PDB file of N, CA, C and O in Angstrom:
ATOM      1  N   UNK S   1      11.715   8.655  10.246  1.00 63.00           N
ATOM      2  CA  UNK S   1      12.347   8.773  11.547  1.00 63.00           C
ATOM      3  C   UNK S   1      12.222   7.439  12.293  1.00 63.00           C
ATOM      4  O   UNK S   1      11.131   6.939  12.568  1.00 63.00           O
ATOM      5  N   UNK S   2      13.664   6.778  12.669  1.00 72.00           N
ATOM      6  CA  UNK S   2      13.308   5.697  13.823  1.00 72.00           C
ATOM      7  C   UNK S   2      13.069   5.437  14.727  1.00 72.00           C
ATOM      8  O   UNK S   2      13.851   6.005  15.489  1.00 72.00           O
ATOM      9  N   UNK S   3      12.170   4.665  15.418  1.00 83.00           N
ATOM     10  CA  UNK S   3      11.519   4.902  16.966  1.00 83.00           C
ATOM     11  C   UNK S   3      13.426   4.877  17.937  1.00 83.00           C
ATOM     12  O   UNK S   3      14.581   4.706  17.546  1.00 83.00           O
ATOM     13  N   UNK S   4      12.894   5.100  19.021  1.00 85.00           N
ATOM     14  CA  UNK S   4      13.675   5.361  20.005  1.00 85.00           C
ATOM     15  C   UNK S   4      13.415   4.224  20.758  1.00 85.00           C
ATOM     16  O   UNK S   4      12.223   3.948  20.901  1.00 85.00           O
ATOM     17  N   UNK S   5      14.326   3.417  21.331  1.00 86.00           N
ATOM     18  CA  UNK S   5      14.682   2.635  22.760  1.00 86.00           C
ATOM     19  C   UNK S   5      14.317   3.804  23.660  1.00 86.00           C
ATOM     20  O   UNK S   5      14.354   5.025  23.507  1.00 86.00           O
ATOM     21  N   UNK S   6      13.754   2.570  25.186  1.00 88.00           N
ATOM     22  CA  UNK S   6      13.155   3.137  25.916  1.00 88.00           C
ATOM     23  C   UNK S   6      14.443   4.205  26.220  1.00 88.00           C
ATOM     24  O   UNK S   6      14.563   5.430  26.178  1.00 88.00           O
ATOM     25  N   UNK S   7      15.316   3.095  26.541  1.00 87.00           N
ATOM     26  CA  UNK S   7      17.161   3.916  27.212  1.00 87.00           C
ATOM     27  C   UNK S   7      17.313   4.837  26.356  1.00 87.00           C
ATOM     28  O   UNK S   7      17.624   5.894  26.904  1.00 87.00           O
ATOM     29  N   UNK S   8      17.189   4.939  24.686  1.00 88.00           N
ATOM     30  CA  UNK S   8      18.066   6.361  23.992  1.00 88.00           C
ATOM     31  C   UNK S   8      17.123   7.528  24.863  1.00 88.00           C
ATOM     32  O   UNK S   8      17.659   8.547  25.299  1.00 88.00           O
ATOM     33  N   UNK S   9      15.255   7.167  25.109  1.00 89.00           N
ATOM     34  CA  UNK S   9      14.134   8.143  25.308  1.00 89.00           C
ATOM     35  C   UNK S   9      14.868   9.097  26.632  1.00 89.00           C
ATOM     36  O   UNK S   9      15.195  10.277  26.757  1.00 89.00           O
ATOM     37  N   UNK S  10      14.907   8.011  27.407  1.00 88.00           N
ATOM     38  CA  UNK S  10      15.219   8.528  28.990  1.00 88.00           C
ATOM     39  C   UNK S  10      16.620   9.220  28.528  1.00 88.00           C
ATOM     40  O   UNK S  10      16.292  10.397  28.672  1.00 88.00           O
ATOM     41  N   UNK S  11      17.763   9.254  28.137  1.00 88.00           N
ATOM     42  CA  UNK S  11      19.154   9.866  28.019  1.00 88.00           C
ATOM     43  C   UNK S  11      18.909  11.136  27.471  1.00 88.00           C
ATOM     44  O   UNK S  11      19.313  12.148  28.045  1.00 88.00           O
ATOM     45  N   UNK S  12      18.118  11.191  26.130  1.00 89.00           N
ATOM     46  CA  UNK S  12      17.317  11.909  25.272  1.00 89.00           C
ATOM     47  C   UNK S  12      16.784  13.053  26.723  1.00 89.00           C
ATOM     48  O   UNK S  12      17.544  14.001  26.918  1.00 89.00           O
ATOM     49  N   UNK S  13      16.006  12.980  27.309  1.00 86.00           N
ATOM     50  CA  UNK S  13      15.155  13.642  28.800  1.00 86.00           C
ATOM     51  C   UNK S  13      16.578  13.887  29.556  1.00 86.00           C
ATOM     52  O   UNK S  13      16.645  14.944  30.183  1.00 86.00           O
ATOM     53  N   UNK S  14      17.526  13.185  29.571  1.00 83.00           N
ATOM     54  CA  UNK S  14      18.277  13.394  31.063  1.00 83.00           C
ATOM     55  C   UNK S  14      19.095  14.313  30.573  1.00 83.00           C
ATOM     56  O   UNK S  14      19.389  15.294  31.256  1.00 83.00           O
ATOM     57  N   UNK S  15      19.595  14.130  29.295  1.00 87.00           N
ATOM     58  CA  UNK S  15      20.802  15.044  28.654  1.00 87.00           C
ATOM     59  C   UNK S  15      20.189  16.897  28.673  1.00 87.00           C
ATOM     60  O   UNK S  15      20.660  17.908  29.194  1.00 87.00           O
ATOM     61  N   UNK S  16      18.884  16.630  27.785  1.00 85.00           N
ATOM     62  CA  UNK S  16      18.414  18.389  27.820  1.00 85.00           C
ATOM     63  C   UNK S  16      17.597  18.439  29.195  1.00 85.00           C
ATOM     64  O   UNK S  16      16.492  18.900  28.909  1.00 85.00           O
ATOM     65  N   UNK S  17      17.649  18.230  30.236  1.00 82.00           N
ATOM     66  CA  UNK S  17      17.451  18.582  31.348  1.00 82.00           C
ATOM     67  C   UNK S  17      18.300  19.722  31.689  1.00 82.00           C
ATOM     68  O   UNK S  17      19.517  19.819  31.530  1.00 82.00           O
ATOM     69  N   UNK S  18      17.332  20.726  32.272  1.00 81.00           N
ATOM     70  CA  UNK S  18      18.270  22.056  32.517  1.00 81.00           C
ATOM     71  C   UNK S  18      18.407  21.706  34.224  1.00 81.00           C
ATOM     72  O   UNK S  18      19.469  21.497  34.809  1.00 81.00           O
ATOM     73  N   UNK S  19      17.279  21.706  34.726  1.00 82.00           N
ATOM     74  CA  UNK S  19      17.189  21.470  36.603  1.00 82.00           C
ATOM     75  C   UNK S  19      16.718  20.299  36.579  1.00 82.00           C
ATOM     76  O   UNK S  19      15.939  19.734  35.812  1.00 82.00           O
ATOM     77  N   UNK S  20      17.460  19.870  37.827  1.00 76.00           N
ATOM     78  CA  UNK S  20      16.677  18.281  37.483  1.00 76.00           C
ATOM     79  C   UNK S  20      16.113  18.216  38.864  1.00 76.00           C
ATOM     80  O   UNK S  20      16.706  18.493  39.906  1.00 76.00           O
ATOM     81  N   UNK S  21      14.753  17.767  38.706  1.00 84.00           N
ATOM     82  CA  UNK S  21      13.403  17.629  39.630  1.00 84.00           C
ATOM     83  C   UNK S  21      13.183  16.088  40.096  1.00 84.00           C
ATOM     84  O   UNK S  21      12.664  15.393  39.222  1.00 84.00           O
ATOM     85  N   UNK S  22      13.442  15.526  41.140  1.00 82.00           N
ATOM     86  CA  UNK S  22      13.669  14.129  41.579  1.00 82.00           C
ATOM     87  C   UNK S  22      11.811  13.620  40.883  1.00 82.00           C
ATOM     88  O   UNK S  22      11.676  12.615  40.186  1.00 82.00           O
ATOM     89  N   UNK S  23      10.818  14.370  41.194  1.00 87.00           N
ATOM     90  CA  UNK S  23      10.003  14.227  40.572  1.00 87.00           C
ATOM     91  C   UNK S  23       9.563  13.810  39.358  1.00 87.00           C
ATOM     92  O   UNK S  23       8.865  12.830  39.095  1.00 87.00           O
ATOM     93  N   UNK S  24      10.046  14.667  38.607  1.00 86.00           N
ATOM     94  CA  UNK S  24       9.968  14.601  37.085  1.00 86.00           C
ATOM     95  C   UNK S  24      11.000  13.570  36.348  1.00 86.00           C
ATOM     96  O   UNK S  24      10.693  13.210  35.211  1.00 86.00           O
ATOM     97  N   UNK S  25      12.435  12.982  37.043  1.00 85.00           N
ATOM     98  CA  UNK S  25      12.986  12.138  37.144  1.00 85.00           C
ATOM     99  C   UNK S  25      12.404  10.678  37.223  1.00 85.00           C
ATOM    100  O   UNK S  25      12.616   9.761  36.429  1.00 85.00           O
ATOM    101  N   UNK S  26      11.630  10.665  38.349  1.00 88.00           N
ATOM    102  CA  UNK S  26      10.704   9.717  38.941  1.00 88.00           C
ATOM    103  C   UNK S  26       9.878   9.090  37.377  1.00 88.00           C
ATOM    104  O   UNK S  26      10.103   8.056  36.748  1.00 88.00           O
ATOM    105  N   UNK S  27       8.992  10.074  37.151  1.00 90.00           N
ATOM    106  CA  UNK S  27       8.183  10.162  36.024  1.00 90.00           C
ATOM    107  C   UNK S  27       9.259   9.865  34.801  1.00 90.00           C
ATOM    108  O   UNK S  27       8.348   9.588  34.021  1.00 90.00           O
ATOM    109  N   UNK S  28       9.934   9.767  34.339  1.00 89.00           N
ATOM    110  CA  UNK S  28      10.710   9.982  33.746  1.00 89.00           C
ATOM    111  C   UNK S  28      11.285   8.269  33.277  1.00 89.00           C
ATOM    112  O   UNK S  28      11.538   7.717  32.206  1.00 89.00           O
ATOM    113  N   UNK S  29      11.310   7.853  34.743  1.00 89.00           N
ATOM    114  CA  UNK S  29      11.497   6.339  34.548  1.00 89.00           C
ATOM    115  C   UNK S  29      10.435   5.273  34.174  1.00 89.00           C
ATOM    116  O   UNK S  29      10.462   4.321  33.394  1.00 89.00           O
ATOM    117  N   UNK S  30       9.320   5.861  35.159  1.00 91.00           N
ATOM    118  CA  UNK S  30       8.006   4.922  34.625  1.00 91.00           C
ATOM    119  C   UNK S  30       7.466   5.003  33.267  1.00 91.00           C
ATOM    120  O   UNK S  30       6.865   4.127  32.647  1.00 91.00           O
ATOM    121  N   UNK S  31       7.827   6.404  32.835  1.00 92.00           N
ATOM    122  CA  UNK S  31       7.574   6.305  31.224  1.00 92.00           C
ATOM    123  C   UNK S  31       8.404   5.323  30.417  1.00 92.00           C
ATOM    124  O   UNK S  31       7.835   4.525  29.673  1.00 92.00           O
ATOM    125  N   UNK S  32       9.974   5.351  30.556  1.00 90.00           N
ATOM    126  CA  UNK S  32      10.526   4.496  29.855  1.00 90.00           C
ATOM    127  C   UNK S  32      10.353   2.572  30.079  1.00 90.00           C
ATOM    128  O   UNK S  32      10.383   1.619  29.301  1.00 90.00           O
ATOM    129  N   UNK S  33      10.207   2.701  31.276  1.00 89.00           N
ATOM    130  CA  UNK S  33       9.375   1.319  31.998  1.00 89.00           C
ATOM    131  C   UNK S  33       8.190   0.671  31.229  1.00 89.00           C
ATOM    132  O   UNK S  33       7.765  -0.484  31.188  1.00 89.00           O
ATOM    133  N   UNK S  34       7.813   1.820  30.640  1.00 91.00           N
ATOM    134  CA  UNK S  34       6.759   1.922  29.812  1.00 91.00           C
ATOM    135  C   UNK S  34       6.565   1.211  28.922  1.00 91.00           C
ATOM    136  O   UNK S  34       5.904   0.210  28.646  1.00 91.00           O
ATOM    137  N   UNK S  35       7.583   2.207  28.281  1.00 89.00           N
ATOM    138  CA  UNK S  35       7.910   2.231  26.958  1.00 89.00           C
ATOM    139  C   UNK S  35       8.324   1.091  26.260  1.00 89.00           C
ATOM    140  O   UNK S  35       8.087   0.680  25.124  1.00 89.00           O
ATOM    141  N   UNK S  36       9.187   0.551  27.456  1.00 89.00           N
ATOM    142  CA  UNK S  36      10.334  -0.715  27.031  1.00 89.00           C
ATOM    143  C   UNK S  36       9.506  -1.589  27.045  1.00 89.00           C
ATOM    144  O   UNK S  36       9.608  -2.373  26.101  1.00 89.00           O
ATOM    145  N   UNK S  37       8.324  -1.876  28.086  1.00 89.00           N
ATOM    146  CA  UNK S  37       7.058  -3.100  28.276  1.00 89.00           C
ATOM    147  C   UNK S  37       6.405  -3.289  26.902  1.00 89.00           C
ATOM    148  O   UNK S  37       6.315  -4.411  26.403  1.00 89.00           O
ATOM    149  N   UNK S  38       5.854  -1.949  26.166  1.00 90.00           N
ATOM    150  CA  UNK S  38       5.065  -1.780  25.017  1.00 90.00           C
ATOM    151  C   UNK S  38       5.795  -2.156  23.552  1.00 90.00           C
ATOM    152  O   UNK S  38       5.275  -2.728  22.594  1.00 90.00           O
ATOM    153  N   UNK S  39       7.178  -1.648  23.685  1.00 88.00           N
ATOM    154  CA  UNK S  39       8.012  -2.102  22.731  1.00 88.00           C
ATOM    155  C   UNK S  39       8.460  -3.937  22.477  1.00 88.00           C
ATOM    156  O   UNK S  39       8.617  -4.503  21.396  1.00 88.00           O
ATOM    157  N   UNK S  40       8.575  -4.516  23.838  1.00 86.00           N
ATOM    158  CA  UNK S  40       8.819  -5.902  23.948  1.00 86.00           C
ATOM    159  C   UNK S  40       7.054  -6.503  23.466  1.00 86.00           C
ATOM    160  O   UNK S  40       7.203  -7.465  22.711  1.00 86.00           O
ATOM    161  N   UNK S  41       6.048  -6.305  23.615  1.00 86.00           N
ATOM    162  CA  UNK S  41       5.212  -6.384  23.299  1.00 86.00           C
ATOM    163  C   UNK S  41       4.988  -6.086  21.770  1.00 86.00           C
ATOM    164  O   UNK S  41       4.508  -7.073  21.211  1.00 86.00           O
ATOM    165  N   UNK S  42       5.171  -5.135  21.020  1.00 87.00           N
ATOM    166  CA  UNK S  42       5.185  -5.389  20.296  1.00 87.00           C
ATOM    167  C   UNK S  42       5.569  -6.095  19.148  1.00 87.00           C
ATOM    168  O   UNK S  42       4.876  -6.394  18.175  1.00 87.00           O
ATOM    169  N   UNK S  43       7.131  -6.402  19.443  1.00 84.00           N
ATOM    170  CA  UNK S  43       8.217  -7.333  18.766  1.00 84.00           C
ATOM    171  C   UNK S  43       7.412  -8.544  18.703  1.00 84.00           C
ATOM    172  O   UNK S  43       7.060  -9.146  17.688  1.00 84.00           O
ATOM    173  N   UNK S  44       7.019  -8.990  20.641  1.00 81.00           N
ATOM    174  CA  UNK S  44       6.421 -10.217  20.470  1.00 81.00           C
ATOM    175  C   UNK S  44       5.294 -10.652  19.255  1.00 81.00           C
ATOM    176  O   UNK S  44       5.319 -11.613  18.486  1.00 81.00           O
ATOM    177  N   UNK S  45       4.479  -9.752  19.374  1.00 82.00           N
ATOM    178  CA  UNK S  45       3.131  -9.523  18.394  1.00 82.00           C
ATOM    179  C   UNK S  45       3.872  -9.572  17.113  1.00 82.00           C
ATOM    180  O   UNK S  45       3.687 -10.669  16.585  1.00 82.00           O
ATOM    181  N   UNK S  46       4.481  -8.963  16.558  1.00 81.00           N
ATOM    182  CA  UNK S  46       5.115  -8.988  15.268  1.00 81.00           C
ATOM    183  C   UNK S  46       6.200 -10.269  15.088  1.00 81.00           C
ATOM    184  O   UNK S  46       6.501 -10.646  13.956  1.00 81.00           O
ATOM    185  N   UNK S  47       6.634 -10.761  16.018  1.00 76.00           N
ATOM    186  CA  UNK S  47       7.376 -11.650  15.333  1.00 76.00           C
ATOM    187  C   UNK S  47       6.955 -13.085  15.566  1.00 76.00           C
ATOM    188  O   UNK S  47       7.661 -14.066  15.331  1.00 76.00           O
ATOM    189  N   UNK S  48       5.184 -13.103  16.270  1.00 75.00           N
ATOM    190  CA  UNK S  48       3.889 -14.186  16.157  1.00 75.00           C
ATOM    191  C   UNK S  48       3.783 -13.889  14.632  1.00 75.00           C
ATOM    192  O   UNK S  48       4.006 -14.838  13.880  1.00 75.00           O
ATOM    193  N   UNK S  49       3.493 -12.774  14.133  1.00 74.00           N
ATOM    194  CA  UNK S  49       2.831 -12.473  12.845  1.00 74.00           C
ATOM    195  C   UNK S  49       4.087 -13.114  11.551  1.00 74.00           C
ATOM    196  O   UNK S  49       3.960 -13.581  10.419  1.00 74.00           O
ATOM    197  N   UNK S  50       4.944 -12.904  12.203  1.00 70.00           N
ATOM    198  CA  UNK S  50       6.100 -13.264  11.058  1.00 70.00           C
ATOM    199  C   UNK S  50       6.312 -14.900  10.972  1.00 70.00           C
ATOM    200  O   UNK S  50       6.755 -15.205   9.864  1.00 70.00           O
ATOM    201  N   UNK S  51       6.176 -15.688  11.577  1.00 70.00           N
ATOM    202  CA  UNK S  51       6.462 -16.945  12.001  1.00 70.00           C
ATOM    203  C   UNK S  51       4.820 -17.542  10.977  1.00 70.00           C
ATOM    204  O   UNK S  51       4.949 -18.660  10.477  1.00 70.00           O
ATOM    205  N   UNK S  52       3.510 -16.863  10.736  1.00 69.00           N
ATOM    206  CA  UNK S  52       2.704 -17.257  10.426  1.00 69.00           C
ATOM    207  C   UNK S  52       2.780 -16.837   8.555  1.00 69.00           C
ATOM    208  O   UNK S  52       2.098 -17.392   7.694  1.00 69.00           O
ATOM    209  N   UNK S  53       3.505 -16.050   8.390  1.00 66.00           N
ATOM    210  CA  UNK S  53       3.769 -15.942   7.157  1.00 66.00           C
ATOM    211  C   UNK S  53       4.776 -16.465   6.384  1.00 66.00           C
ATOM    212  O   UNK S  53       5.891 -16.784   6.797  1.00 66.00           O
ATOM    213  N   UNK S  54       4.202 -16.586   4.785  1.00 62.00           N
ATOM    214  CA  UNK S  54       5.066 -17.672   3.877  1.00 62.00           C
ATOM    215  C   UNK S  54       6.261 -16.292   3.615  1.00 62.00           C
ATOM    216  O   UNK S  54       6.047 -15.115   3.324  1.00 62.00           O
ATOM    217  N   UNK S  55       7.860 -17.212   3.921  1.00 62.00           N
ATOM    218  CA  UNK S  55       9.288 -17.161   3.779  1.00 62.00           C
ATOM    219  C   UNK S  55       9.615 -16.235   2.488  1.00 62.00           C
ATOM    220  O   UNK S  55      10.457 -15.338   2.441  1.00 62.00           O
ATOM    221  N   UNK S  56       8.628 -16.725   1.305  1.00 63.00           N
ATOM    222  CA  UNK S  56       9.180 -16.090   0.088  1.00 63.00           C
ATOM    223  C   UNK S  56       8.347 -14.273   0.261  1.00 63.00           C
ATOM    224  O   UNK S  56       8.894 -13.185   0.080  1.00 63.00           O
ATOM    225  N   UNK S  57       7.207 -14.503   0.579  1.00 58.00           N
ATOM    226  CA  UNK S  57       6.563 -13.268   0.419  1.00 58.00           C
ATOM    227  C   UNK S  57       6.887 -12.209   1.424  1.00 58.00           C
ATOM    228  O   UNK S  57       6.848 -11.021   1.103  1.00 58.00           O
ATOM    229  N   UNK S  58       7.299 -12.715   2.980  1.00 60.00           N
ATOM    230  CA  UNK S  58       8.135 -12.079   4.207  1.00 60.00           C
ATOM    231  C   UNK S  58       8.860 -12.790   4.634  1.00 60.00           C
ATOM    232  O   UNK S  58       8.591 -13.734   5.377  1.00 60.00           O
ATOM    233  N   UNK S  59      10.434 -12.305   4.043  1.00 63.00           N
ATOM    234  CA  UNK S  59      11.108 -13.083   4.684  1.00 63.00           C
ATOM    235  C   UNK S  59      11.157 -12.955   6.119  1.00 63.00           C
ATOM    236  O   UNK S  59      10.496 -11.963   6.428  1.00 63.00           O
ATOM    237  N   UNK S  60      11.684 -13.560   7.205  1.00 65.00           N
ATOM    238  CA  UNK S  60      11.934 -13.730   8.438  1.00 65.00           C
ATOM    239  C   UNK S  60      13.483 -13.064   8.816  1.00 65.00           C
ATOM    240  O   UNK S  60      14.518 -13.443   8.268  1.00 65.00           O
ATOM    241  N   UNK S  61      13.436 -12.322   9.543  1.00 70.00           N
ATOM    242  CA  UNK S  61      14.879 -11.759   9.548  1.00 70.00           C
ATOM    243  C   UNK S  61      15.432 -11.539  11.554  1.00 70.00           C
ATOM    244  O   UNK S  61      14.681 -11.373  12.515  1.00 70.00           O
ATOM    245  N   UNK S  62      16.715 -11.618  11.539  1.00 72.00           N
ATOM    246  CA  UNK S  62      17.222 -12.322  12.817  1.00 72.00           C
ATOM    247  C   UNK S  62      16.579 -11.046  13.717  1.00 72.00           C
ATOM    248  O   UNK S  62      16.073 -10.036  13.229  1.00 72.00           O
ATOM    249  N   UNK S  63      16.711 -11.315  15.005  1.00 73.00           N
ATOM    250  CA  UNK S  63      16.174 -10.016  16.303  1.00 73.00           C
ATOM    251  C   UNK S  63      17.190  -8.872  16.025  1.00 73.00           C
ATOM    252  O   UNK S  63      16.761  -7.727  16.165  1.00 73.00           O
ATOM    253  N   UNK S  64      18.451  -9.039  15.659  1.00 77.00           N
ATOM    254  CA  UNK S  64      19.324  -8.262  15.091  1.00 77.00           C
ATOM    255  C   UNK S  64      19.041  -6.915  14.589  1.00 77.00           C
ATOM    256  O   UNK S  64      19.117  -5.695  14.739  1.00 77.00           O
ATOM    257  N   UNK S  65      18.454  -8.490  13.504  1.00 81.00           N
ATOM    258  CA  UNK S  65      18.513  -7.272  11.960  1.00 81.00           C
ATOM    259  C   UNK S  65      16.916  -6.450  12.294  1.00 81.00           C
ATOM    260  O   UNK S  65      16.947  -5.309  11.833  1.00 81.00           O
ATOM    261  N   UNK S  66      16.147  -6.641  12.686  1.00 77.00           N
ATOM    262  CA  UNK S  66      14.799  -6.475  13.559  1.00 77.00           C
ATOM    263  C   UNK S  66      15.307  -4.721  13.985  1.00 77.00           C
ATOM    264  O   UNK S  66      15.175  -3.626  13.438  1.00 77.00           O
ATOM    265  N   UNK S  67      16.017  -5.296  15.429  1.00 79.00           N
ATOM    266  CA  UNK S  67      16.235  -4.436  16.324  1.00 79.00           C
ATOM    267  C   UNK S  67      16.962  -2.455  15.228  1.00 79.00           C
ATOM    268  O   UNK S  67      16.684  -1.257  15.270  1.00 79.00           O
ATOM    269  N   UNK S  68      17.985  -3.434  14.410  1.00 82.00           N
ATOM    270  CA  UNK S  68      18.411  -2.249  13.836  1.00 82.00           C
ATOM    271  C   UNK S  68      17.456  -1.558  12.844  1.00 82.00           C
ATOM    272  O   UNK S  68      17.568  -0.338  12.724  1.00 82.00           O
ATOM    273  N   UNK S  69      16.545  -2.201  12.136  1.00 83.00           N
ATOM    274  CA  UNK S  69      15.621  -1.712  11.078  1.00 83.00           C
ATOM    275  C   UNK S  69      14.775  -0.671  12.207  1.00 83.00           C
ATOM    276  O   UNK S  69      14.598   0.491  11.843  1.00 83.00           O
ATOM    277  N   UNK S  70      14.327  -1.042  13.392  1.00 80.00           N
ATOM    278  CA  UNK S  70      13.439  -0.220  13.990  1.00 80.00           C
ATOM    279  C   UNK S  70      14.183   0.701  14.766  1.00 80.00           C
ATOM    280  O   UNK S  70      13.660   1.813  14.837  1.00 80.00           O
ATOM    281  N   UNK S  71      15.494   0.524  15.501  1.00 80.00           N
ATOM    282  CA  UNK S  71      16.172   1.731  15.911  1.00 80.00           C
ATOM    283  C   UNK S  71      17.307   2.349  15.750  1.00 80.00           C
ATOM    284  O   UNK S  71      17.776   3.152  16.557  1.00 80.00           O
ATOM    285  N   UNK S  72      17.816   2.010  14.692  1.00 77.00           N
ATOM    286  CA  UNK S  72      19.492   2.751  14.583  1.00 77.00           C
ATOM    287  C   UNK S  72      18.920   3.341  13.987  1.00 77.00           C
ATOM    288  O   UNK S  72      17.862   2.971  13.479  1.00 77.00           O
ATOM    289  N   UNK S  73      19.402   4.389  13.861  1.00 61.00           N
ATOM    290  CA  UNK S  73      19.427   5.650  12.286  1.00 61.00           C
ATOM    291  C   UNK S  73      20.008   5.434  11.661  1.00 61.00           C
ATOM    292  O   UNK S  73      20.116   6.128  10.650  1.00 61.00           O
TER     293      UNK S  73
END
């Protein structure tokens, strides 16, 4: 299963929302705020780690091709 963007998470929450609670809305954003902080963080961390490894054994591949390996289906 591929992780989710913060944006698919929150649409994902807004779409099966039956009542919508300005509250839980509220909450709703700081999670993906979150989410998106922890995710850019991690890329960063991983693509320090990729830059330190030899080409033949990992290759290096564009933010692209990155982005789609971890979230398209």
């Amino acid at each position: 299963m591929k992780q989710q963007t913060a944006v698919e998470w929150l649409h994902d929450k807004w779409s099966n929302c039956k009542e919508w609670k300005w509250e839980e809305i509220e909450q709703w954003f700081e999670q993906a705020k979150q989410m998106e902080k922890d995710q850019m963080e991690e890329a960063y961390c991983q693509g320090c780690k990729d830059i330190t490894e030899n080409d033949e054994i990992f290759p290096r591949i564009t933010a692209e091709e990155y982005y789609n390996k971890i979230y398209k289906k």
